[in-house]
Amino acid sequence: MAAWRVISFLVGMAVPAFAGAAFAADEAEQAAICAAAQERFEAFKDLPADEALPPAAPGTVHVLMHKYTFCPPQLTVVKGTTVRFVNVDKRTSHSVWFKEAGKEESTRLFPVEFWEETFTELGRYPYLCGPHWEQNGMKGVIEVMP
Ligand SMILES: [Cu+2]
């Protein structure tokens, strides 16, 4: 077999295996980040009153921002739901930007800050973190159901 054939055969074998492994690692990594995000969020209730988050309205659903990840990255809500995006990082600031829907980017959200959006129309709403979507792939999707 010619050398180039051997090489293209090996590359053909390696690419799907590598892609599969990378995907699995991403999923596991994301699950670990989101588990840590949840712990950090729960610890917020121990913050002194002047630093704590104001209580959310009943029915509010939370998305956490941690380590360049929206947790959960895909979320389905019922029409009329308010989603509160909370930064649970230690230092990094994030934003929430429904760019495709033509909305303005949120203000820069520092740790223990949040942004709320209420979804009054059915649809699929992809969103980004302004500073981190390009380099770090920090993106999410909200699906609004009846
Ligand atoms: Cu970000």
XYZ file of C-alpha atoms and ligand atoms in Angstrom:
147
model
C 0.000 0.000 0.000
C 1.333 3.431 -0.950
C 2.329 5.598 1.960
C -0.308 8.217 1.232
C -2.995 5.531 1.272
C -1.841 4.308 4.647
C -1.839 7.841 5.966
C -5.283 8.672 4.613
C -6.613 5.384 6.021
C -5.198 6.194 9.454
C -6.526 9.747 9.349
C -9.923 8.426 8.291
C -9.943 6.106 11.323
C -8.601 8.686 13.748
C -10.830 11.654 12.953
C -14.184 10.154 13.977
C -12.641 8.485 17.034
C -11.080 11.763 18.101
C -14.247 13.750 17.442
C -16.285 11.264 19.468
C -13.853 11.382 22.365
C -13.739 15.169 22.300
C -17.525 15.339 22.402
C -17.776 12.935 25.342
C -15.105 14.882 27.221
C -16.980 18.133 26.569
C -20.191 16.647 27.932
C -18.488 15.318 31.053
C -16.641 18.573 31.557
C -19.829 20.557 31.127
C -21.679 18.364 33.632
C -18.862 18.881 36.163
C -18.880 22.654 35.610
C -22.652 22.804 36.037
C -22.561 20.684 39.209
C -19.969 23.084 40.653
C -22.087 26.045 39.511
C -25.089 24.652 41.382
C -23.030 24.287 44.578
C -21.771 27.835 44.259
C -25.299 29.099 43.693
C -26.580 27.264 46.770
C -23.775 28.817 48.825
C -25.091 32.268 47.880
C -27.811 31.860 50.487
C -25.072 32.169 53.147
C -24.028 35.596 51.850
C -24.664 38.588 54.111
C -27.974 40.282 53.339
C -26.376 43.291 51.633
C -24.535 41.037 49.156
C -27.241 38.436 48.603
C -29.414 38.167 45.503
C -32.888 39.662 45.853
C -35.558 36.981 45.937
C -36.785 35.948 42.495
C -40.469 36.137 41.598
C -42.359 32.837 41.966
C -41.870 30.610 38.923
C -38.520 32.156 37.969
C -36.120 29.671 36.385
C -32.375 30.074 36.884
C -29.504 29.741 34.446
C -26.067 29.907 36.061
C -22.944 31.316 34.448
C -19.745 29.566 35.451
C -16.451 28.839 33.748
C -17.569 30.064 30.319
C -20.653 27.852 30.478
C -24.374 28.566 30.769
C -25.913 25.963 33.065
C -27.988 24.393 31.704
C -26.960 25.373 28.172
C -30.316 24.209 26.795
C -33.471 25.015 28.660
C -37.163 24.657 27.830
C -39.616 26.940 29.599
C -43.332 27.583 29.424
C -44.450 30.813 27.735
C -44.461 33.698 30.205
C -41.554 32.340 32.258
C -38.894 34.670 33.588
C -35.354 33.333 33.411
C -32.784 34.769 35.784
C -29.203 34.424 34.559
C -26.867 34.498 37.559
C -23.100 34.852 37.494
C -21.740 32.366 40.046
C -18.105 32.787 39.027
C -15.422 34.092 41.368
C -13.992 36.832 39.149
C -15.081 36.631 35.523
C -17.857 38.864 34.245
C -20.318 37.693 31.608
C -23.230 39.012 29.606
C -26.450 37.629 28.172
C -27.111 38.557 24.589
C -30.073 37.388 22.488
C -28.257 38.581 19.416
C -30.266 36.547 16.873
C -33.511 37.961 18.254
C -32.107 41.461 17.679
C -31.975 42.325 21.376
C -29.357 44.473 23.004
C -26.657 42.810 25.023
C -27.171 42.872 28.797
C -24.931 44.939 30.996
C -21.724 43.220 32.079
C -22.639 40.922 34.947
C -20.104 40.512 37.710
C -20.160 37.694 40.279
C -23.442 37.554 42.237
C -25.106 39.783 39.648
C -27.954 38.698 37.426
C -30.050 39.533 34.398
C -33.658 38.579 33.790
C -35.566 37.966 30.583
C -39.260 37.112 30.355
C -40.296 34.960 27.398
C -43.727 35.957 26.160
C -43.487 34.506 22.643
C -43.106 30.887 21.589
C -39.889 30.021 19.837
C -36.286 29.037 20.070
C -33.963 31.710 21.401
C -30.231 31.168 21.067
C -28.086 33.501 23.135
C -24.456 34.304 23.761
C -22.106 35.696 26.312
C -20.739 38.814 24.576
C -17.138 38.507 25.792
C -16.856 34.708 25.601
C -18.926 33.211 22.809
C -16.262 33.416 20.141
C -13.212 32.155 21.982
C -14.846 30.028 24.651
C -18.064 28.945 22.949
C -20.179 30.362 25.777
C -23.667 29.992 24.297
C -27.089 28.772 25.281
C -30.609 28.237 23.964
C -33.997 28.868 25.545
C -36.961 27.057 23.992
C -40.348 28.529 24.810
C -43.285 26.100 24.776
C -47.030 26.765 25.232
Cu -18.979 34.866 29.587
